[in-house]
Amino acid sequence: MTHAAITGWGKCLPPAVLTNADLSTFLETDDEWIVSRTGMKERRVSHVPLGELAVVAASRALAAAGLDAAALDLVIVGSTMGDETAPNVASGVQLRLGAVNAAAMDLNTACTSFLYGLSTATAMIRTGVLKTALVIGGEVATPFLDWEDRNTAVLFGDGCGAVLLQATDREEGLLAEKLGCYADARGALDIRGVGGRFANRGIPYGYTRWIFDGPEIFKRAVIGMAQAGQDALARRGLAIGDVDLVIPHQANLRIIDAVGRRLGVDPARVFVNVHRYANMSAATVPVALVEALEEGRVQPGATLLLPAFGAGLTWCAHLVRWGTRTTPLGASAAELPPCAGTGLELVNELRGRRAGFAANARPQLEAAQDLFRS
Ligand code: ACO
């Protein structure tokens, strides 16, 4: 049987840092509230669009595998809010990488997009459609945040991660997964202002209002991630004791802890970096995977469990067998262009743009008060 081994990995975090103290300069919030409710201490704000982060993360994944971009058969970009719709983001990444033989696909299941991409690419490799695929999970959410809403603005950050999959006869890569969606709760996280239903009402693209039922998302996330984890393990006749490291979606430390308790896993075997980056949506799992490797937390032959959830409310868990190599074969010279501003300066620019939208589109916003504050 053909399997899809993970042979390369890379991440790209934009350099500008936004701390909890920065947020409290314009929101009624403080470090104590954010840390105690979420575990988050800081997050990154990107000065470039998602595609640029994706190219750097992808170049690093290719170098880690010692592979030329021309060897790629497929590029998947998993993301909630891409840079563009037509052409898609993946075609831009394909072009800039020089992956001339690759198909290019965007995939959106919100925060679970990277993992749904892992399922998609693995299935294509198993069935012989292709041999080599790059799966990217990235998010540049900061331009789409409602920076005046303390309920949501403090929770998110930007970043990108990527893995390279290659066909192999060895039993490596994805062993089993469970995918699902609580569509009855899709209204619990509804980003209004991005999409045709808002353009039709004259809302400026990206002027968002977040409908966000935190406690409902919290409850569903814990149930969905834990259940998916148990189902994925059961599909291979494994128990949580067989898992060496759980690398969950990093949306909130309390969610991670609650999922860990439900799964019955020792907290020492759960990887956490939400304090550094907050919730990077589709990027959290691939970035956490890369950092777990960098920190020596993934041993050759390790069994990993990757549970996640996102808007939709989509949920899933992926059981992965690592190969023999846990260090990159090479490094890439790819880097982001320099960033002139601090995190707070970049956010204040975004806040100014948002205020301009509100001033210029007041009649449209007033006419759509069912969707938007005026
Ligand atoms: N600073 C200070 N106070 C705040 C802040 C803030 N940043 N945000 C909200 N509050 C206030 C609220 O106004 C509310 O005040 P009130 O009681 O006077 O109305 C109060 O704090 C709510 O506090 P708690 O009930 O303690 O909040 P809770 O424990 O529910 O935590 C949180 C809120 C962090 C949002 C939690 O519900 C959560 O993490 N939910 C899941 C969110 C999530 O993961 N979202 C991502 C979804 S999908 C994806 O990953 C894209």
Tab-separated table of C-alpha atoms and ligand atoms in Angstrom:
chain	number	residue	atom	x	y	z
A	1	MET	CA	0.000	0.000	0.000
A	2	THR	CA	1.181	3.535	-0.743
A	3	HIS	CA	1.453	6.009	2.145
A	4	ALA	CA	2.203	9.743	2.255
A	5	ALA	CA	5.211	10.437	4.480
A	6	ILE	CA	5.917	13.902	5.864
A	7	THR	CA	9.463	14.542	4.672
A	8	GLY	CA	9.696	18.341	4.911
A	9	TRP	CA	8.371	21.065	7.184
A	10	GLY	CA	8.713	24.824	7.489
A	11	LYS	CA	7.124	27.833	9.158
A	12	CYS	CA	7.017	31.566	8.588
A	13	LEU	CA	6.059	34.000	11.344
A	14	PRO	CA	5.935	37.700	10.509
A	15	PRO	CA	8.323	39.626	12.795
A	16	ALA	CA	6.019	42.316	14.249
A	17	VAL	CA	4.827	41.348	17.742
A	18	LEU	CA	1.627	42.634	19.358
A	19	THR	CA	1.574	42.139	23.130
A	20	ASN	CA	-1.368	42.117	25.512
A	21	ALA	CA	-0.092	45.461	26.825
A	22	ASP	CA	-0.247	46.836	23.247
A	23	LEU	CA	-3.897	45.735	23.004
A	24	SER	CA	-4.748	47.497	26.234
A	25	THR	CA	-3.616	50.822	24.700
A	26	PHE	CA	-6.834	50.917	22.630
A	27	LEU	CA	-9.127	48.242	24.111
A	28	GLU	CA	-10.639	47.923	27.559
A	29	THR	CA	-8.643	44.824	28.387
A	30	ASP	CA	-5.527	43.779	30.262
A	31	ASP	CA	-2.819	41.143	30.354
A	32	GLU	CA	-4.357	39.411	33.375
A	33	TRP	CA	-7.749	38.892	31.649
A	34	ILE	CA	-6.226	37.662	28.394
A	35	VAL	CA	-3.690	35.308	29.999
A	36	SER	CA	-6.146	33.839	32.511
A	37	ARG	CA	-8.935	33.285	29.909
A	38	THR	CA	-6.801	32.216	26.932
A	39	GLY	CA	-3.126	31.618	27.841
A	40	MET	CA	-2.126	34.141	25.125
A	41	LYS	CA	0.706	36.598	25.794
A	42	GLU	CA	1.516	37.902	22.333
A	43	ARG	CA	0.739	37.401	18.665
A	44	ARG	CA	2.232	38.391	15.270
A	45	VAL	CA	0.882	40.979	12.833
A	46	SER	CA	1.831	40.473	9.203
A	47	HIS	CA	3.126	43.360	7.062
A	48	VAL	CA	2.691	41.219	3.917
A	49	PRO	CA	-0.182	39.200	2.415
A	50	LEU	CA	-0.655	35.494	3.140
A	51	GLY	CA	0.922	34.396	-0.173
A	52	GLU	CA	4.289	35.824	0.905
A	53	LEU	CA	4.262	33.945	4.206
A	54	ALA	CA	3.236	30.808	2.314
A	55	VAL	CA	6.132	31.031	-0.156
A	56	VAL	CA	8.684	31.331	2.670
A	57	ALA	CA	7.152	28.488	4.742
A	58	ALA	CA	6.930	26.333	1.602
A	59	SER	CA	10.536	27.075	0.555
A	60	ARG	CA	11.689	26.005	4.007
A	61	ALA	CA	9.630	22.790	3.809
A	62	LEU	CA	11.112	21.982	0.390
A	63	ALA	CA	14.649	22.616	1.672
A	64	ALA	CA	13.981	20.452	4.740
A	65	ALA	CA	13.102	17.602	2.376
A	66	GLY	CA	15.984	18.382	-0.006
A	67	LEU	CA	13.514	18.649	-2.879
A	68	ASP	CA	13.242	20.990	-5.850
A	69	ALA	CA	9.911	22.764	-6.381
A	70	ALA	CA	9.671	21.218	-9.853
A	71	ALA	CA	9.106	17.840	-8.158
A	72	LEU	CA	5.773	18.994	-6.699
A	73	ASP	CA	2.546	17.581	-8.138
A	74	LEU	CA	0.206	19.641	-5.953
A	75	VAL	CA	0.189	22.772	-3.820
A	76	ILE	CA	-2.681	23.179	-1.320
A	77	VAL	CA	-3.141	26.447	0.557
A	78	GLY	CA	-5.469	25.948	3.523
A	79	SER	CA	-6.781	29.236	4.878
A	80	THR	CA	-9.948	31.010	5.981
A	81	MET	CA	-9.188	34.415	4.507
A	82	GLY	CA	-6.951	34.257	1.477
A	83	ASP	CA	-5.438	37.197	-0.391
A	84	GLU	CA	-7.612	36.662	-3.442
A	85	THR	CA	-10.333	34.404	-4.805
A	86	ALA	CA	-9.715	34.223	-8.559
A	87	PRO	CA	-6.910	33.479	-9.191
A	88	ASN	CA	-6.510	31.483	-6.030
A	89	VAL	CA	-3.667	31.883	-3.530
A	90	ALA	CA	-2.147	28.468	-4.334
A	91	SER	CA	-1.515	29.398	-7.996
A	92	GLY	CA	0.503	32.429	-6.826
A	93	VAL	CA	2.531	30.210	-4.509
A	94	GLN	CA	3.057	27.682	-7.314
A	95	LEU	CA	4.321	30.479	-9.602
A	96	ARG	CA	6.699	32.007	-7.061
A	97	LEU	CA	8.109	28.648	-5.998
A	98	GLY	CA	8.660	27.616	-9.626
A	99	ALA	CA	6.554	24.512	-9.016
A	100	VAL	CA	5.760	24.310	-12.731
A	101	ASN	CA	4.452	20.739	-12.610
A	102	ALA	CA	2.059	21.239	-9.705
A	103	ALA	CA	-1.693	21.627	-9.556
A	104	ALA	CA	-2.787	24.399	-7.203
A	105	MET	CA	-5.774	24.333	-4.858
A	106	ASP	CA	-7.125	26.582	-2.094
A	107	LEU	CA	-9.086	24.906	0.671
A	108	ASN	CA	-11.190	26.565	3.355
A	109	THR	CA	-12.554	24.797	6.411
A	110	ALA	CA	-11.411	27.691	8.651
A	111	CYS	CA	-8.976	26.679	11.399
A	112	THR	CA	-9.020	23.020	10.335
A	113	SER	CA	-7.990	23.876	6.733
A	114	PHE	CA	-4.418	22.570	7.050
A	115	LEU	CA	-5.617	19.226	8.394
A	116	TYR	CA	-8.358	18.852	5.782
A	117	GLY	CA	-5.609	19.610	3.246
A	118	LEU	CA	-3.469	16.871	4.779
A	119	SER	CA	-6.378	14.424	4.325
A	120	THR	CA	-6.947	15.556	0.719
A	121	ALA	CA	-3.321	15.327	-0.384
A	122	THR	CA	-2.762	12.030	1.435
A	123	ALA	CA	-5.810	10.479	-0.241
A	124	MET	CA	-4.518	11.579	-3.665
A	125	ILE	CA	-1.096	10.098	-2.960
A	126	ARG	CA	-2.571	6.832	-1.650
A	127	THR	CA	-4.721	6.437	-4.762
A	128	GLY	CA	-1.844	7.185	-7.145
A	129	VAL	CA	-3.173	10.498	-8.466
A	130	LEU	CA	0.090	12.150	-7.440
A	131	LYS	CA	3.346	11.452	-5.628
A	132	THR	CA	4.467	14.706	-4.019
A	133	ALA	CA	2.374	17.446	-2.404
A	134	LEU	CA	2.899	20.576	-0.406
A	135	VAL	CA	0.230	21.294	2.216
A	136	ILE	CA	0.264	24.834	3.593
A	137	GLY	CA	-1.811	26.167	6.488
A	138	GLY	CA	-1.701	29.922	6.850
A	139	GLU	CA	-3.683	32.908	7.980
A	140	VAL	CA	-3.334	36.650	7.793
A	141	ALA	CA	-6.393	37.434	9.881
A	142	THR	CA	-5.369	40.820	11.274
A	143	PRO	CA	-6.760	42.925	8.356
A	144	PHE	CA	-10.136	41.243	8.921
A	145	LEU	CA	-10.383	41.678	12.689
A	146	ASP	CA	-12.786	44.152	14.238
A	147	TRP	CA	-10.120	45.901	16.284
A	148	GLU	CA	-12.685	47.727	18.386
A	149	ASP	CA	-14.229	44.434	19.627
A	150	ARG	CA	-12.323	43.163	22.672
A	151	ASN	CA	-14.219	39.857	22.576
A	152	THR	CA	-12.431	38.784	19.397
A	153	ALA	CA	-9.543	41.162	18.587
A	154	VAL	CA	-7.335	39.796	21.377
A	155	LEU	CA	-7.657	36.181	20.232
A	156	PHE	CA	-6.001	36.022	16.796
A	157	GLY	CA	-2.616	36.393	15.106
A	158	ASP	CA	-0.907	35.804	11.748
A	159	GLY	CA	1.419	33.020	10.634
A	160	CYS	CA	1.992	30.113	8.260
A	161	GLY	CA	3.290	26.546	8.275
A	162	ALA	CA	3.821	23.922	5.585
A	163	VAL	CA	4.596	20.236	5.212
A	164	LEU	CA	5.830	18.238	2.262
A	165	LEU	CA	4.264	14.832	1.562
A	166	GLN	CA	5.957	12.131	-0.515
A	167	ALA	CA	4.685	8.722	-1.599
A	168	THR	CA	6.334	5.819	0.221
A	169	ASP	CA	5.837	2.095	0.861
A	170	ARG	CA	6.661	2.638	4.539
A	171	GLU	CA	3.738	3.059	6.932
A	172	GLU	CA	4.307	6.753	7.638
A	173	GLY	CA	2.319	9.949	7.528
A	174	LEU	CA	-1.422	9.921	8.093
A	175	LEU	CA	-2.575	6.662	9.738
A	176	ALA	CA	-6.215	7.632	10.344
A	177	GLU	CA	-8.419	10.673	10.665
A	178	LYS	CA	-11.922	11.661	11.665
A	179	LEU	CA	-13.558	14.717	10.077
A	180	GLY	CA	-16.855	16.366	10.985
A	181	CYS	CA	-18.882	19.562	11.223
A	182	TYR	CA	-21.455	20.889	13.707
A	183	ALA	CA	-23.304	22.863	11.029
A	184	ASP	CA	-26.203	23.489	13.421
A	185	ALA	CA	-23.802	25.782	15.314
A	186	ARG	CA	-22.353	27.509	12.220
A	187	GLY	CA	-23.796	30.822	13.448
A	188	ALA	CA	-21.601	30.682	16.576
A	189	LEU	CA	-18.720	32.114	14.554
A	190	ASP	CA	-19.823	34.271	11.637
A	191	ILE	CA	-17.383	36.799	10.168
A	192	ARG	CA	-19.659	39.331	8.508
A	193	GLY	CA	-18.146	41.595	5.859
A	194	VAL	CA	-16.200	39.146	3.680
A	195	GLY	CA	-18.191	37.489	0.892
A	196	GLY	CA	-20.895	38.016	-1.691
A	197	ARG	CA	-23.789	38.342	0.732
A	198	PHE	CA	-22.130	41.486	2.129
A	199	ALA	CA	-20.879	42.901	-1.192
A	200	ASN	CA	-24.511	42.749	-2.361
A	201	ARG	CA	-25.402	45.107	0.487
A	202	GLY	CA	-22.625	47.591	-0.379
A	203	ILE	CA	-20.429	46.724	2.601
A	204	PRO	CA	-16.750	47.600	1.969
A	205	TYR	CA	-14.740	44.385	1.566
A	206	GLY	CA	-13.089	43.517	4.843
A	207	TYR	CA	-15.162	45.812	7.048
A	208	THR	CA	-16.027	43.025	9.421
A	209	ARG	CA	-18.250	42.424	12.352
A	210	TRP	CA	-17.614	39.199	14.232
A	211	ILE	CA	-20.616	37.305	15.524
A	212	PHE	CA	-18.890	35.192	18.128
A	213	ASP	CA	-20.447	33.008	20.804
A	214	GLY	CA	-17.281	32.183	22.764
A	215	PRO	CA	-18.820	29.805	25.331
A	216	GLU	CA	-20.693	27.820	22.629
A	217	ILE	CA	-17.555	27.525	20.457
A	218	PHE	CA	-15.579	26.520	23.548
A	219	LYS	CA	-18.040	23.744	24.452
A	220	ARG	CA	-18.318	22.359	20.911
A	221	ALA	CA	-14.550	22.581	20.374
A	222	VAL	CA	-13.810	20.459	23.425
A	223	ILE	CA	-16.436	17.824	22.564
A	224	GLY	CA	-15.538	17.707	18.846
A	225	MET	CA	-11.762	17.571	19.243
A	226	ALA	CA	-11.870	14.922	21.975
A	227	GLN	CA	-14.415	12.760	20.141
A	228	ALA	CA	-12.508	13.021	16.864
A	229	GLY	CA	-9.291	12.078	18.665
A	230	GLN	CA	-10.909	8.983	20.181
A	231	ASP	CA	-12.447	8.002	16.832
A	232	ALA	CA	-9.150	8.384	14.950
A	233	LEU	CA	-7.370	6.237	17.549
A	234	ALA	CA	-10.135	3.596	17.459
A	235	ARG	CA	-9.826	3.340	13.672
A	236	ARG	CA	-6.320	1.971	14.196
A	237	GLY	CA	-7.085	0.027	17.385
A	238	LEU	CA	-4.857	2.387	19.354
A	239	ALA	CA	-5.333	4.040	22.760
A	240	ILE	CA	-4.229	7.454	23.979
A	241	GLY	CA	-1.314	5.757	25.754
A	242	ASP	CA	0.077	4.877	22.314
A	243	VAL	CA	0.367	8.561	21.398
A	244	ASP	CA	3.749	10.185	21.977
A	245	LEU	CA	2.664	13.792	21.440
A	246	VAL	CA	-0.668	15.566	20.997
A	247	ILE	CA	-0.344	18.700	18.849
A	248	PRO	CA	-3.750	20.413	19.039
A	249	HIS	CA	-5.176	23.498	17.349
A	250	GLN	CA	-4.038	26.416	19.506
A	251	ALA	CA	-7.221	28.469	20.041
A	252	ASN	CA	-7.176	28.761	23.810
A	253	LEU	CA	-5.066	27.127	26.537
A	254	ARG	CA	-8.200	26.222	28.492
A	255	ILE	CA	-9.634	24.410	25.443
A	256	ILE	CA	-6.342	22.530	25.009
A	257	ASP	CA	-6.339	21.541	28.706
A	258	ALA	CA	-9.980	20.414	28.588
A	259	VAL	CA	-9.394	18.316	25.442
A	260	GLY	CA	-6.329	16.767	27.092
A	261	ARG	CA	-8.361	15.840	30.193
A	262	ARG	CA	-11.121	14.263	28.079
A	263	LEU	CA	-8.584	12.271	26.102
A	264	GLY	CA	-6.830	11.254	29.334
A	265	VAL	CA	-3.417	12.395	28.144
A	266	ASP	CA	-0.567	13.490	30.413
A	267	PRO	CA	-0.178	17.308	29.934
A	268	ALA	CA	3.558	16.711	29.440
A	269	ARG	CA	2.628	15.006	26.157
A	270	VAL	CA	0.615	17.965	24.809
A	271	PHE	CA	2.412	20.621	22.742
A	272	VAL	CA	1.452	24.242	23.487
A	273	ASN	CA	2.643	27.481	21.857
A	274	VAL	CA	-0.577	29.547	22.044
A	275	HIS	CA	1.188	31.966	24.455
A	276	ARG	CA	3.568	33.003	21.642
A	277	TYR	CA	1.214	33.379	18.671
A	278	ALA	CA	-2.446	33.340	19.877
A	279	ASN	CA	-4.873	31.666	17.452
A	280	MET	CA	-3.381	31.636	13.931
A	281	SER	CA	-6.348	29.658	12.624
A	282	ALA	CA	-5.203	27.307	9.807
A	283	ALA	CA	-1.548	27.927	10.721
A	284	THR	CA	-1.623	26.739	14.333
A	285	VAL	CA	-1.136	23.003	13.792
A	286	PRO	CA	1.622	23.135	11.129
A	287	VAL	CA	3.530	25.836	13.052
A	288	ALA	CA	3.190	23.842	16.293
A	289	LEU	CA	4.375	20.698	14.482
A	290	VAL	CA	7.464	22.514	13.172
A	291	GLU	CA	8.234	23.919	16.636
A	292	ALA	CA	7.746	20.502	18.263
A	293	LEU	CA	10.379	19.172	15.843
A	294	GLU	CA	12.704	22.115	16.516
A	295	GLU	CA	12.388	21.544	20.267
A	296	GLY	CA	13.197	17.824	19.956
A	297	ARG	CA	9.685	16.794	21.058
A	298	VAL	CA	9.144	14.495	18.046
A	299	GLN	CA	11.240	11.328	18.049
A	300	PRO	CA	11.824	9.048	15.043
A	301	GLY	CA	8.797	6.774	14.590
A	302	ALA	CA	6.645	8.887	16.957
A	303	THR	CA	2.849	8.637	16.919
A	304	LEU	CA	1.222	12.083	16.881
A	305	LEU	CA	-2.409	13.097	17.392
A	306	LEU	CA	-3.530	16.415	15.849
A	307	PRO	CA	-7.059	17.469	16.961
A	308	ALA	CA	-8.585	20.735	15.697
A	309	PHE	CA	-11.784	22.722	15.211
A	310	GLY	CA	-12.786	25.866	13.368
A	311	ALA	CA	-15.649	27.972	12.077
A	312	GLY	CA	-18.386	25.889	10.514
A	313	LEU	CA	-18.030	24.495	13.156
A	314	THR	CA	-15.641	22.018	11.560
A	315	TRP	CA	-13.711	19.576	13.707
A	316	CYS	CA	-11.275	16.731	13.143
A	317	ALA	CA	-8.350	14.743	14.486
A	318	HIS	CA	-5.455	13.231	12.558
A	319	LEU	CA	-3.239	10.388	13.701
A	320	VAL	CA	0.242	10.626	12.183
A	321	ARG	CA	3.247	8.285	12.240
A	322	TRP	CA	6.514	10.193	11.975
A	323	GLY	CA	9.394	8.829	9.892
A	324	THR	CA	13.019	8.297	10.849
A	325	ARG	CA	14.288	11.828	10.173
A	326	THR	CA	13.468	14.640	12.592
A	327	THR	CA	15.987	17.200	11.342
A	328	PRO	CA	15.855	19.141	8.070
A	329	LEU	CA	18.118	18.075	5.213
A	330	GLY	CA	18.757	21.690	4.261
A	331	ALA	CA	17.824	25.316	4.914
A	332	SER	CA	16.212	27.814	2.562
A	333	ALA	CA	17.456	31.357	1.988
A	334	ALA	CA	13.860	32.571	1.545
A	335	GLU	CA	12.960	35.467	3.852
A	336	LEU	CA	10.164	37.991	4.144
A	337	PRO	CA	10.873	41.589	3.127
A	338	PRO	CA	11.836	43.726	6.139
A	339	CYS	CA	9.059	45.166	8.273
A	340	ALA	CA	9.363	48.836	9.227
A	341	GLY	CA	6.560	49.068	11.819
A	342	THR	CA	5.931	47.595	15.245
A	343	GLY	CA	2.922	45.347	15.802
A	344	LEU	CA	1.052	48.208	17.415
A	345	GLU	CA	1.865	50.581	14.553
A	346	LEU	CA	0.588	48.067	11.997
A	347	VAL	CA	-2.613	47.557	13.984
A	348	ASN	CA	-3.170	51.280	14.382
A	349	GLU	CA	-2.912	51.584	10.585
A	350	LEU	CA	-5.573	48.878	10.235
A	351	ARG	CA	-7.749	50.681	12.790
A	352	GLY	CA	-7.418	53.915	10.828
A	353	ARG	CA	-8.425	52.155	7.606
A	354	ARG	CA	-11.438	50.680	9.360
A	355	ALA	CA	-12.512	54.089	10.658
A	356	GLY	CA	-12.214	55.402	7.075
A	357	PHE	CA	-14.439	52.580	5.786
A	358	ALA	CA	-17.015	53.399	8.429
A	359	ALA	CA	-16.988	57.102	7.539
A	360	ASN	CA	-17.145	56.566	3.764
A	361	ALA	CA	-19.760	53.839	3.749
A	362	ARG	CA	-22.035	55.196	6.462
A	363	PRO	CA	-25.253	55.031	4.337
A	364	GLN	CA	-24.594	51.419	3.298
A	365	LEU	CA	-23.721	50.420	6.864
A	366	GLU	CA	-26.841	52.127	8.181
A	367	ALA	CA	-28.955	50.355	5.544
A	368	ALA	CA	-27.472	47.037	6.636
A	369	GLN	CA	-27.895	47.518	10.359
A	370	ASP	CA	-29.211	43.996	10.673
A	371	LEU	CA	-25.673	42.920	9.755
A	372	PHE	CA	-23.543	45.838	10.920
A	373	ARG	CA	-23.219	48.515	13.480
A	374	SER	CA	-23.394	51.923	11.795
B	1	ACO	N1	-10.752	41.850	28.089
B	1	ACO	C1	-11.509	42.028	29.174
B	1	ACO	N2	-12.765	41.555	29.263
B	1	ACO	C2	-13.253	40.881	28.223
B	1	ACO	C3	-12.512	40.664	27.045
B	1	ACO	C4	-11.212	41.176	26.990
B	1	ACO	N3	-10.429	41.034	25.931
B	1	ACO	N4	-13.261	39.960	26.174
B	1	ACO	C5	-14.435	39.745	26.770
B	1	ACO	N5	-14.439	40.304	27.992
B	1	ACO	C6	-15.532	40.308	28.952
B	1	ACO	C7	-16.866	40.164	28.290
B	1	ACO	O1	-17.369	41.425	27.900
B	1	ACO	C8	-17.687	39.523	29.366
B	1	ACO	O2	-18.055	40.534	30.283
B	1	ACO	P1	-19.519	40.522	30.985
B	1	ACO	O3	-19.552	39.249	31.795
B	1	ACO	O4	-19.515	41.752	31.803
B	1	ACO	O5	-20.496	40.513	29.847
B	1	ACO	C9	-16.679	38.638	30.076
B	1	ACO	O6	-15.377	39.174	29.784
B	1	ACO	C10	-16.727	37.195	29.629
B	1	ACO	O7	-15.831	36.526	30.475
B	1	ACO	P2	-15.860	34.966	30.640
B	1	ACO	O8	-17.253	34.427	30.701
B	1	ACO	O9	-14.950	34.596	31.760
B	1	ACO	O10	-15.215	34.542	29.289
B	1	ACO	P3	-14.959	33.075	28.835
B	1	ACO	O11	-14.416	32.280	29.951
B	1	ACO	O12	-16.136	32.535	28.085
B	1	ACO	O13	-13.772	33.289	27.806
B	1	ACO	C11	-13.295	33.265	25.480
B	1	ACO	C12	-14.021	33.976	26.609
B	1	ACO	C13	-11.797	33.378	25.719
B	1	ACO	C14	-13.640	33.938	24.169
B	1	ACO	C15	-13.691	31.774	25.468
B	1	ACO	O14	-15.098	31.649	25.451
B	1	ACO	C16	-13.115	31.063	24.268
B	1	ACO	O15	-11.928	30.884	24.130
B	1	ACO	N6	-13.985	30.547	23.390
B	1	ACO	C17	-13.540	29.866	22.192
B	1	ACO	C18	-13.055	30.877	21.262
B	1	ACO	C19	-12.332	30.298	20.091
B	1	ACO	O16	-11.621	29.361	20.187
B	1	ACO	N7	-12.526	30.880	18.981
B	1	ACO	C20	-11.931	30.449	17.768
B	1	ACO	C21	-12.951	29.701	17.057
B	1	ACO	S1	-12.575	28.977	15.569
B	1	ACO	C22	-11.181	29.401	15.077
B	1	ACO	O17	-10.224	28.929	15.639
B	1	ACO	C23	-11.180	30.444	13.958
